[in-house]
PDB file of C-alpha atoms in Angstrom:
ATOM      1  CA  UNK A   1      34.544 -27.960 -40.913  1.00  0.00           C
ATOM      2  CA  UNK A   2      35.930 -25.521 -38.379  1.00  0.00           C
ATOM      3  CA  UNK A   3      33.841 -22.759 -36.804  1.00  0.00           C
ATOM      4  CA  UNK A   4      35.982 -20.187 -38.627  1.00  0.00           C
ATOM      5  CA  UNK A   5      35.337 -21.900 -41.962  1.00  0.00           C
ATOM      6  CA  UNK A   6      31.597 -22.046 -41.299  1.00  0.00           C
ATOM      7  CA  UNK A   7      31.617 -18.325 -40.455  1.00  0.00           C
ATOM      8  CA  UNK A   8      33.341 -17.584 -43.783  1.00  0.00           C
ATOM      9  CA  UNK A   9      30.437 -19.286 -45.585  1.00  0.00           C
ATOM     10  CA  UNK A  10      27.854 -16.980 -43.917  1.00  0.00           C
ATOM     11  CA  UNK A  11      26.750 -14.075 -46.168  1.00  0.00           C
ATOM     12  CA  UNK A  12      27.911 -10.622 -45.143  1.00  0.00           C
ATOM     13  CA  UNK A  13      24.371  -9.616 -44.149  1.00  0.00           C
ATOM     14  CA  UNK A  14      24.225 -12.591 -41.814  1.00  0.00           C
ATOM     15  CA  UNK A  15      27.532 -11.644 -40.210  1.00  0.00           C
ATOM     16  CA  UNK A  16      26.253  -8.122 -39.635  1.00  0.00           C
ATOM     17  CA  UNK A  17      23.043  -9.470 -38.109  1.00  0.00           C
ATOM     18  CA  UNK A  18      25.010 -11.727 -35.780  1.00  0.00           C
ATOM     19  CA  UNK A  19      27.126  -8.741 -34.735  1.00  0.00           C
ATOM     20  CA  UNK A  20      24.065  -6.622 -34.019  1.00  0.00           C
ATOM     21  CA  UNK A  21      22.458  -9.384 -31.989  1.00  0.00           C
ATOM     22  CA  UNK A  22      25.625  -9.844 -29.962  1.00  0.00           C
ATOM     23  CA  UNK A  23      25.821  -6.109 -29.256  1.00  0.00           C
ATOM     24  CA  UNK A  24      22.140  -5.965 -28.228  1.00  0.00           C
ATOM     25  CA  UNK A  25      22.523  -9.033 -26.012  1.00  0.00           C
ATOM     26  CA  UNK A  26      25.623  -7.566 -24.380  1.00  0.00           C
ATOM     27  CA  UNK A  27      23.897  -4.208 -23.792  1.00  0.00           C
ATOM     28  CA  UNK A  28      20.818  -5.936 -22.333  1.00  0.00           C
ATOM     29  CA  UNK A  29      22.982  -7.978 -20.008  1.00  0.00           C
ATOM     30  CA  UNK A  30      24.837  -4.873 -18.876  1.00  0.00           C
ATOM     31  CA  UNK A  31      21.539  -3.050 -18.252  1.00  0.00           C
ATOM     32  CA  UNK A  32      20.211  -6.020 -16.295  1.00  0.00           C
ATOM     33  CA  UNK A  33      23.398  -6.152 -14.195  1.00  0.00           C
ATOM     34  CA  UNK A  34      23.451  -2.424 -13.486  1.00  0.00           C
ATOM     35  CA  UNK A  35      22.675  -1.615  -9.857  1.00  0.00           C
ATOM     36  CA  UNK A  36      21.464   1.982  -9.408  1.00  0.00           C
ATOM     37  CA  UNK A  37      21.141   1.730  -5.612  1.00  0.00           C
ATOM     38  CA  UNK A  38      24.571   3.170  -4.633  1.00  0.00           C
ATOM     39  CA  UNK A  39      23.868   6.260  -6.732  1.00  0.00           C
ATOM     40  CA  UNK A  40      20.381   6.578  -5.251  1.00  0.00           C
ATOM     41  CA  UNK A  41      21.816   6.461  -1.728  1.00  0.00           C
ATOM     42  CA  UNK A  42      23.946   9.438  -2.701  1.00  0.00           C
ATOM     43  CA  UNK A  43      21.208  11.359  -4.529  1.00  0.00           C
ATOM     44  CA  UNK A  44      18.279  10.732  -2.163  1.00  0.00           C
ATOM     45  CA  UNK A  45      19.973  10.194   1.197  1.00  0.00           C
ATOM     46  CA  UNK A  46      23.166  12.237   0.784  1.00  0.00           C
ATOM     47  CA  UNK A  47      25.281   9.089   1.264  1.00  0.00           C
ATOM     48  CA  UNK A  48      24.163   8.642   4.865  1.00  0.00           C
ATOM     49  CA  UNK A  49      25.076   5.247   6.359  1.00  0.00           C
ATOM     50  CA  UNK A  50      22.457   2.517   5.958  1.00  0.00           C
ATOM     51  CA  UNK A  51      21.809  -0.058   8.666  1.00  0.00           C
ATOM     52  CA  UNK A  52      20.166  -3.448   8.167  1.00  0.00           C
ATOM     53  CA  UNK A  53      16.449  -2.853   8.623  1.00  0.00           C
ATOM     54  CA  UNK A  54      15.308  -6.475   8.865  1.00  0.00           C
ATOM     55  CA  UNK A  55      14.241  -5.980  12.483  1.00  0.00           C
ATOM     56  CA  UNK A  56      12.842  -2.500  11.909  1.00  0.00           C
ATOM     57  CA  UNK A  57      10.698  -2.513   8.779  1.00  0.00           C
ATOM     58  CA  UNK A  58       9.095  -5.027   6.415  1.00  0.00           C
ATOM     59  CA  UNK A  59       8.210  -4.311   2.791  1.00  0.00           C
ATOM     60  CA  UNK A  60       5.596  -6.591   1.238  1.00  0.00           C
ATOM     61  CA  UNK A  61       5.064  -6.762  -2.531  1.00  0.00           C
ATOM     62  CA  UNK A  62       4.219  -9.548  -4.980  1.00  0.00           C
ATOM     63  CA  UNK A  63       7.279 -11.177  -6.535  1.00  0.00           C
ATOM     64  CA  UNK A  64       5.580 -10.909  -9.946  1.00  0.00           C
ATOM     65  CA  UNK A  65       3.017  -8.168 -10.512  1.00  0.00           C
ATOM     66  CA  UNK A  66      -0.306  -8.944 -12.189  1.00  0.00           C
ATOM     67  CA  UNK A  67      -0.653  -5.309 -13.287  1.00  0.00           C
ATOM     68  CA  UNK A  68       2.557  -3.251 -13.405  1.00  0.00           C
ATOM     69  CA  UNK A  69       0.572  -0.004 -13.060  1.00  0.00           C
ATOM     70  CA  UNK A  70      -1.203  -1.163  -9.864  1.00  0.00           C
ATOM     71  CA  UNK A  71       1.325  -3.038  -7.752  1.00  0.00           C
ATOM     72  CA  UNK A  72       0.318  -3.330  -4.078  1.00  0.00           C
ATOM     73  CA  UNK A  73       2.921  -2.466  -1.464  1.00  0.00           C
ATOM     74  CA  UNK A  74       2.702  -2.585   2.329  1.00  0.00           C
ATOM     75  CA  UNK A  75       5.257  -1.071   4.698  1.00  0.00           C
ATOM     76  CA  UNK A  76       5.043  -2.551   8.167  1.00  0.00           C
ATOM     77  CA  UNK A  77       6.872  -1.614  11.364  1.00  0.00           C
ATOM     78  CA  UNK A  78       8.679  -4.470  13.097  1.00  0.00           C
ATOM     79  CA  UNK A  79       9.732  -2.488  16.165  1.00  0.00           C
ATOM     80  CA  UNK A  80       8.717  -4.207  19.385  1.00  0.00           C
ATOM     81  CA  UNK A  81       6.443  -2.341  21.829  1.00  0.00           C
ATOM     82  CA  UNK A  82       9.375  -2.280  24.261  1.00  0.00           C
ATOM     83  CA  UNK A  83      11.560  -0.361  21.784  1.00  0.00           C
ATOM     84  CA  UNK A  84      11.722   3.292  22.836  1.00  0.00           C
ATOM     85  CA  UNK A  85      12.547   4.433  19.297  1.00  0.00           C
ATOM     86  CA  UNK A  86       9.888   5.324  16.767  1.00  0.00           C
ATOM     87  CA  UNK A  87       9.813   5.526  12.989  1.00  0.00           C
ATOM     88  CA  UNK A  88       9.785   9.161  11.846  1.00  0.00           C
ATOM     89  CA  UNK A  89       9.807   8.711   8.064  1.00  0.00           C
ATOM     90  CA  UNK A  90       9.726   5.923   5.490  1.00  0.00           C
ATOM     91  CA  UNK A  91      11.070   6.512   1.976  1.00  0.00           C
ATOM     92  CA  UNK A  92       9.946   4.112  -0.741  1.00  0.00           C
ATOM     93  CA  UNK A  93      12.400   3.776  -3.657  1.00  0.00           C
ATOM     94  CA  UNK A  94      11.691   1.803  -6.843  1.00  0.00           C
ATOM     95  CA  UNK A  95      15.260   1.595  -8.054  1.00  0.00           C
ATOM     96  CA  UNK A  96      14.814   1.331 -11.836  1.00  0.00           C
ATOM     97  CA  UNK A  97      11.777   3.571 -12.236  1.00  0.00           C
ATOM     98  CA  UNK A  98      12.337   6.808 -14.212  1.00  0.00           C
ATOM     99  CA  UNK A  99      11.794   8.760 -10.970  1.00  0.00           C
ATOM    100  CA  UNK A 100      12.990   6.237  -8.349  1.00  0.00           C
ATOM    101  CA  UNK A 101      11.698   7.954  -5.184  1.00  0.00           C
ATOM    102  CA  UNK A 102       8.072   6.839  -5.217  1.00  0.00           C
ATOM    103  CA  UNK A 103       7.016   8.395  -1.916  1.00  0.00           C
ATOM    104  CA  UNK A 104       8.228   9.684   1.415  1.00  0.00           C
ATOM    105  CA  UNK A 105       5.887   9.099   4.345  1.00  0.00           C
ATOM    106  CA  UNK A 106       6.123  11.199   7.511  1.00  0.00           C
ATOM    107  CA  UNK A 107       4.491   9.568  10.524  1.00  0.00           C
ATOM    108  CA  UNK A 108       2.717  11.668  13.134  1.00  0.00           C
ATOM    109  CA  UNK A 109       4.595  11.745  16.426  1.00  0.00           C
ATOM    110  CA  UNK A 110       1.649  10.543  18.504  1.00  0.00           C
ATOM    111  CA  UNK A 111      -0.293   8.540  15.906  1.00  0.00           C
ATOM    112  CA  UNK A 112       1.741   5.324  16.277  1.00  0.00           C
ATOM    113  CA  UNK A 113       1.342   4.381  12.602  1.00  0.00           C
ATOM    114  CA  UNK A 114       2.489   0.772  12.225  1.00  0.00           C
ATOM    115  CA  UNK A 115       1.432  -0.103   8.659  1.00  0.00           C
ATOM    116  CA  UNK A 116       0.957   1.775   5.378  1.00  0.00           C
ATOM    117  CA  UNK A 117      -0.372   0.243   2.158  1.00  0.00           C
ATOM    118  CA  UNK A 118      -0.675   1.814  -1.273  1.00  0.00           C
ATOM    119  CA  UNK A 119      -0.349   0.982  -4.992  1.00  0.00           C
ATOM    120  CA  UNK A 120       2.601   1.859  -7.209  1.00  0.00           C
ATOM    121  CA  UNK A 121       3.799   1.700 -10.807  1.00  0.00           C
ATOM    122  CA  UNK A 122       6.800  -0.510 -11.545  1.00  0.00           C
ATOM    123  CA  UNK A 123       8.513   0.092 -14.876  1.00  0.00           C
ATOM    124  CA  UNK A 124      10.963  -2.825 -15.070  1.00  0.00           C
ATOM    125  CA  UNK A 125      12.347  -5.762 -13.098  1.00  0.00           C
ATOM    126  CA  UNK A 126      13.836  -4.043 -10.083  1.00  0.00           C
ATOM    127  CA  UNK A 127      14.778  -3.962  -6.438  1.00  0.00           C
ATOM    128  CA  UNK A 128      12.406  -1.911  -4.295  1.00  0.00           C
ATOM    129  CA  UNK A 129      13.926  -0.395  -1.145  1.00  0.00           C
ATOM    130  CA  UNK A 130      12.212   0.982   1.932  1.00  0.00           C
ATOM    131  CA  UNK A 131      14.308   3.227   4.174  1.00  0.00           C
ATOM    132  CA  UNK A 132      13.106   4.102   7.670  1.00  0.00           C
ATOM    133  CA  UNK A 133      14.536   7.005   9.620  1.00  0.00           C
ATOM    134  CA  UNK A 134      14.154   6.404  13.335  1.00  0.00           C
ATOM    135  CA  UNK A 135      14.076   8.826  16.225  1.00  0.00           C
ATOM    136  CA  UNK A 136      17.695   7.829  16.969  1.00  0.00           C
ATOM    137  CA  UNK A 137      18.673   9.616  13.746  1.00  0.00           C
ATOM    138  CA  UNK A 138      19.751   6.405  11.992  1.00  0.00           C
ATOM    139  CA  UNK A 139      18.580   5.017   8.633  1.00  0.00           C
ATOM    140  CA  UNK A 140      17.488   1.388   8.295  1.00  0.00           C
ATOM    141  CA  UNK A 141      16.927  -0.268   4.907  1.00  0.00           C
ATOM    142  CA  UNK A 142      15.172  -3.355   3.614  1.00  0.00           C
ATOM    143  CA  UNK A 143      14.317  -4.464   0.087  1.00  0.00           C
ATOM    144  CA  UNK A 144      12.375  -6.864  -2.143  1.00  0.00           C
ATOM    145  CA  UNK A 145      12.706  -7.771  -5.824  1.00  0.00           C
ATOM    146  CA  UNK A 146       9.707  -7.289  -8.107  1.00  0.00           C
ATOM    147  CA  UNK A 147       9.173  -8.573 -11.643  1.00  0.00           C
ATOM    148  CA  UNK A 148       7.052  -6.099 -13.608  1.00  0.00           C
ATOM    149  CA  UNK A 149       7.437  -3.912 -16.669  1.00  0.00           C
ATOM    150  CA  UNK A 150       5.790  -0.938 -18.344  1.00  0.00           C
ATOM    151  CA  UNK A 151       3.879   0.343 -15.329  1.00  0.00           C
ATOM    152  CA  UNK A 152       4.865   3.990 -15.751  1.00  0.00           C
ATOM    153  CA  UNK A 153       3.777   4.145 -19.402  1.00  0.00           C
ATOM    154  CA  UNK A 154       0.596   2.070 -19.121  1.00  0.00           C
ATOM    155  CA  UNK A 155      -2.510   3.943 -20.383  1.00  0.00           C
ATOM    156  CA  UNK A 156      -4.834   5.457 -17.791  1.00  0.00           C
ATOM    157  CA  UNK A 157      -7.834   3.366 -16.799  1.00  0.00           C
ATOM    158  CA  UNK A 158     -10.215   6.316 -17.200  1.00  0.00           C
ATOM    159  CA  UNK A 159     -10.763   8.456 -20.280  1.00  0.00           C
ATOM    160  CA  UNK A 160      -9.837  12.173 -19.921  1.00  0.00           C
ATOM    161  CA  UNK A 161     -13.436  13.333 -19.359  1.00  0.00           C
ATOM    162  CA  UNK A 162     -14.097  10.726 -16.690  1.00  0.00           C
ATOM    163  CA  UNK A 163     -10.752  11.467 -15.018  1.00  0.00           C
ATOM    164  CA  UNK A 164     -11.471  15.205 -14.942  1.00  0.00           C
ATOM    165  CA  UNK A 165     -14.897  14.677 -13.372  1.00  0.00           C
ATOM    166  CA  UNK A 166     -13.319  12.397 -10.780  1.00  0.00           C
ATOM    167  CA  UNK A 167     -10.335  14.618  -9.919  1.00  0.00           C
ATOM    168  CA  UNK A 168     -10.299  15.963  -6.379  1.00  0.00           C
ATOM    169  CA  UNK A 169     -12.855  13.558  -4.917  1.00  0.00           C
ATOM    170  CA  UNK A 170     -11.764  12.405  -1.470  1.00  0.00           C
ATOM    171  CA  UNK A 171     -13.168   9.311   0.200  1.00  0.00           C
ATOM    172  CA  UNK A 172     -12.541   7.956   3.673  1.00  0.00           C
ATOM    173  CA  UNK A 173     -13.217   4.558   5.160  1.00  0.00           C
ATOM    174  CA  UNK A 174     -12.567   3.396   8.681  1.00  0.00           C
ATOM    175  CA  UNK A 175     -12.469  -0.099  10.076  1.00  0.00           C
ATOM    176  CA  UNK A 176     -13.468  -1.417  13.466  1.00  0.00           C
ATOM    177  CA  UNK A 177      -9.965  -2.312  14.567  1.00  0.00           C
ATOM    178  CA  UNK A 178      -6.544  -3.007  13.208  1.00  0.00           C
ATOM    179  CA  UNK A 179      -5.605  -6.517  12.173  1.00  0.00           C
ATOM    180  CA  UNK A 180      -2.497  -8.723  12.544  1.00  0.00           C
ATOM    181  CA  UNK A 181      -1.614  -7.942  16.136  1.00  0.00           C
ATOM    182  CA  UNK A 182      -1.197  -4.174  15.916  1.00  0.00           C
ATOM    183  CA  UNK A 183      -0.916  -1.991  18.997  1.00  0.00           C
ATOM    184  CA  UNK A 184      -3.849  -2.300  21.393  1.00  0.00           C
ATOM    185  CA  UNK A 185      -6.499   0.304  20.557  1.00  0.00           C
ATOM    186  CA  UNK A 186      -5.208   0.740  17.007  1.00  0.00           C
ATOM    187  CA  UNK A 187      -7.534   0.835  14.056  1.00  0.00           C
ATOM    188  CA  UNK A 188      -7.285   0.876  10.290  1.00  0.00           C
ATOM    189  CA  UNK A 189      -8.469   3.583   7.923  1.00  0.00           C
ATOM    190  CA  UNK A 190      -8.272   4.255   4.217  1.00  0.00           C
ATOM    191  CA  UNK A 191      -8.183   7.489   2.228  1.00  0.00           C
ATOM    192  CA  UNK A 192      -8.703   7.525  -1.540  1.00  0.00           C
ATOM    193  CA  UNK A 193      -7.975  10.528  -3.776  1.00  0.00           C
ATOM    194  CA  UNK A 194      -9.541  10.771  -7.216  1.00  0.00           C
ATOM    195  CA  UNK A 195      -6.709  11.893  -9.487  1.00  0.00           C
ATOM    196  CA  UNK A 196      -5.181  10.703 -12.806  1.00  0.00           C
ATOM    197  CA  UNK A 197      -1.665  10.884 -11.359  1.00  0.00           C
ATOM    198  CA  UNK A 198      -0.248  11.087 -14.875  1.00  0.00           C
ATOM    199  CA  UNK A 199       3.362   9.939 -14.988  1.00  0.00           C
ATOM    200  CA  UNK A 200       4.443  11.985 -18.013  1.00  0.00           C
ATOM    201  CA  UNK A 201       5.321   8.750 -19.829  1.00  0.00           C
ATOM    202  CA  UNK A 202       1.803   7.837 -20.952  1.00  0.00           C
ATOM    203  CA  UNK A 203       0.705   8.506 -24.505  1.00  0.00           C
ATOM    204  CA  UNK A 204      -2.622   9.993 -25.591  1.00  0.00           C
ATOM    205  CA  UNK A 205      -4.113   7.268 -27.779  1.00  0.00           C
ATOM    206  CA  UNK A 206      -5.792   9.856 -30.048  1.00  0.00           C
ATOM    207  CA  UNK A 207      -3.073  12.500 -30.536  1.00  0.00           C
ATOM    208  CA  UNK A 208      -0.111  10.112 -30.028  1.00  0.00           C
ATOM    209  CA  UNK A 209       1.467  12.811 -27.848  1.00  0.00           C
ATOM    210  CA  UNK A 210       2.777  12.278 -24.331  1.00  0.00           C
ATOM    211  CA  UNK A 211       0.435  13.396 -21.563  1.00  0.00           C
ATOM    212  CA  UNK A 212       2.208  15.873 -19.228  1.00  0.00           C
ATOM    213  CA  UNK A 213       3.011  14.717 -15.710  1.00  0.00           C
ATOM    214  CA  UNK A 214       0.234  15.691 -13.305  1.00  0.00           C
ATOM    215  CA  UNK A 215       0.067  14.040  -9.894  1.00  0.00           C
ATOM    216  CA  UNK A 216      -0.611  14.376  -6.176  1.00  0.00           C
ATOM    217  CA  UNK A 217       2.666  15.525  -4.621  1.00  0.00           C
ATOM    218  CA  UNK A 218       1.482  16.246  -1.085  1.00  0.00           C
ATOM    219  CA  UNK A 219      -1.092  14.511   1.127  1.00  0.00           C
ATOM    220  CA  UNK A 220      -1.736  15.159   4.817  1.00  0.00           C
ATOM    221  CA  UNK A 221      -4.036  13.104   7.032  1.00  0.00           C
ATOM    222  CA  UNK A 222      -4.938  14.367  10.498  1.00  0.00           C
ATOM    223  CA  UNK A 223      -7.269  13.726  13.406  1.00  0.00           C
ATOM    224  CA  UNK A 224      -8.588  17.019  14.800  1.00  0.00           C
ATOM    225  CA  UNK A 225      -5.494  18.801  13.521  1.00  0.00           C
ATOM    226  CA  UNK A 226      -2.968  16.304  14.866  1.00  0.00           C
ATOM    227  CA  UNK A 227      -0.896  14.743  12.075  1.00  0.00           C
ATOM    228  CA  UNK A 228      -1.416  11.036  11.485  1.00  0.00           C
ATOM    229  CA  UNK A 229       0.410  10.613   8.201  1.00  0.00           C
ATOM    230  CA  UNK A 230       1.829  12.772   5.415  1.00  0.00           C
ATOM    231  CA  UNK A 231       2.993  11.658   1.988  1.00  0.00           C
ATOM    232  CA  UNK A 232       5.293  13.381  -0.484  1.00  0.00           C
ATOM    233  CA  UNK A 233       4.367  11.601  -3.704  1.00  0.00           C
ATOM    234  CA  UNK A 234       5.788  11.209  -7.192  1.00  0.00           C
ATOM    235  CA  UNK A 235       4.925   9.714 -10.570  1.00  0.00           C
ATOM    236  CA  UNK A 236       5.268   6.148  -9.296  1.00  0.00           C
ATOM    237  CA  UNK A 237       2.102   6.357  -7.185  1.00  0.00           C
ATOM    238  CA  UNK A 238      -0.740   4.784  -9.148  1.00  0.00           C
ATOM    239  CA  UNK A 239      -3.788   6.504 -10.599  1.00  0.00           C
ATOM    240  CA  UNK A 240      -6.350   7.435  -7.900  1.00  0.00           C
ATOM    241  CA  UNK A 241      -3.928   7.285  -4.933  1.00  0.00           C
ATOM    242  CA  UNK A 242      -5.160   4.949  -2.239  1.00  0.00           C
ATOM    243  CA  UNK A 243      -3.571   4.912   1.229  1.00  0.00           C
ATOM    244  CA  UNK A 244      -4.562   2.390   3.887  1.00  0.00           C
ATOM    245  CA  UNK A 245      -2.917   2.660   7.296  1.00  0.00           C
ATOM    246  CA  UNK A 246      -2.986   1.527  10.898  1.00  0.00           C
ATOM    247  CA  UNK A 247      -2.902   4.159  13.645  1.00  0.00           C
ATOM    248  CA  UNK A 248      -3.995   4.875  17.208  1.00  0.00           C
ATOM    249  CA  UNK A 249      -6.967   7.281  17.576  1.00  0.00           C
ATOM    250  CA  UNK A 250      -6.556  10.188  19.980  1.00  0.00           C
ATOM    251  CA  UNK A 251     -10.250  10.626  20.704  1.00  0.00           C
ATOM    252  CA  UNK A 252     -10.722  13.104  17.866  1.00  0.00           C
ATOM    253  CA  UNK A 253     -14.209  13.740  16.529  1.00  0.00           C
ATOM    254  CA  UNK A 254     -13.084  14.427  12.967  1.00  0.00           C
ATOM    255  CA  UNK A 255     -10.611  13.024  10.474  1.00  0.00           C
ATOM    256  CA  UNK A 256      -9.194  15.440   7.883  1.00  0.00           C
ATOM    257  CA  UNK A 257      -7.446  15.021   4.536  1.00  0.00           C
ATOM    258  CA  UNK A 258      -5.702  17.667   2.435  1.00  0.00           C
ATOM    259  CA  UNK A 259      -4.226  16.813  -0.966  1.00  0.00           C
ATOM    260  CA  UNK A 260      -2.245  19.064  -3.301  1.00  0.00           C
ATOM    261  CA  UNK A 261      -1.194  18.348  -6.873  1.00  0.00           C
ATOM    262  CA  UNK A 262       1.534  19.597  -9.183  1.00  0.00           C
ATOM    263  CA  UNK A 263      -0.771  22.185 -10.774  1.00  0.00           C
ATOM    264  CA  UNK A 264      -1.428  23.857  -7.422  1.00  0.00           C
ATOM    265  CA  UNK A 265      -4.924  22.482  -6.808  1.00  0.00           C
ATOM    266  CA  UNK A 266      -5.843  21.880  -3.164  1.00  0.00           C
ATOM    267  CA  UNK A 267      -8.477  19.329  -2.188  1.00  0.00           C
ATOM    268  CA  UNK A 268      -9.767  19.144   1.386  1.00  0.00           C
ATOM    269  CA  UNK A 269     -12.394  17.179   3.244  1.00  0.00           C
ATOM    270  CA  UNK A 270     -13.227  16.060   6.760  1.00  0.00           C
ATOM    271  CA  UNK A 271     -15.362  13.258   8.090  1.00  0.00           C
ATOM    272  CA  UNK A 272     -16.820  12.435  11.506  1.00  0.00           C
ATOM    273  CA  UNK A 273     -14.982   9.668  13.323  1.00  0.00           C
ATOM    274  CA  UNK A 274     -17.404   6.865  14.081  1.00  0.00           C
ATOM    275  CA  UNK A 275     -17.267   4.933  17.308  1.00  0.00           C
ATOM    276  CA  UNK A 276     -17.201   1.707  15.298  1.00  0.00           C
ATOM    277  CA  UNK A 277     -15.948   1.278  11.744  1.00  0.00           C
ATOM    278  CA  UNK A 278     -17.485  -0.457   8.794  1.00  0.00           C
TER     279      UNK A 278
END
């Protein structure tokens, strides 16, 4: 029996189902094949030329995320000490997230920041790009591919009352020295901000309504007033933003953090800089 004859023996409902499945499969394939990056270069970077950043910046993420709402990412400078250029900004783009620009980091001119780690939400299988702007005015890009889904709509870990009590708490940790061959005299530190960082895509499990977006959109870290690192954040930064970084101390006696969120709240704290970290 020919394929055409067999098809004629299929009930009409079966033919319709086959048609629907074919359409869905075709649409899924098209969505999987779609590459948003060229449009993001236009929207985020105004179509500026992109250079290969393999020798400038590394982006480290797991190939498959254990928890799509808490995916670790590390951005690491690969510039040699002899290179007279410096990294001015790093923009982290999660291509297929609802709001692709996850964060833009501005590095203090004299802080010599060589590594930044944080945690992000990843909503679907996607390329993740990191774009460094150097002091020569050029952009350099590198990328990784991450398998994860549903990170932007995953329920918050804390209930609303616990999250509210926790909001605005700032914690600071410093380490004795930086690891993995960083610049001589460099050290690592970590700043944690208590905040729900609601994405706007999460649903209240009681009311079944979407929780409005509410997140840290500005974070500045300084040593005695001299900028170490600033972050312009978005909905892709995970709940309770956590930034770990490597920098060179300038002899400051205090380390300061100032965080602002999308509702206009300002959270500030300062800590004494210890001679040896924990």
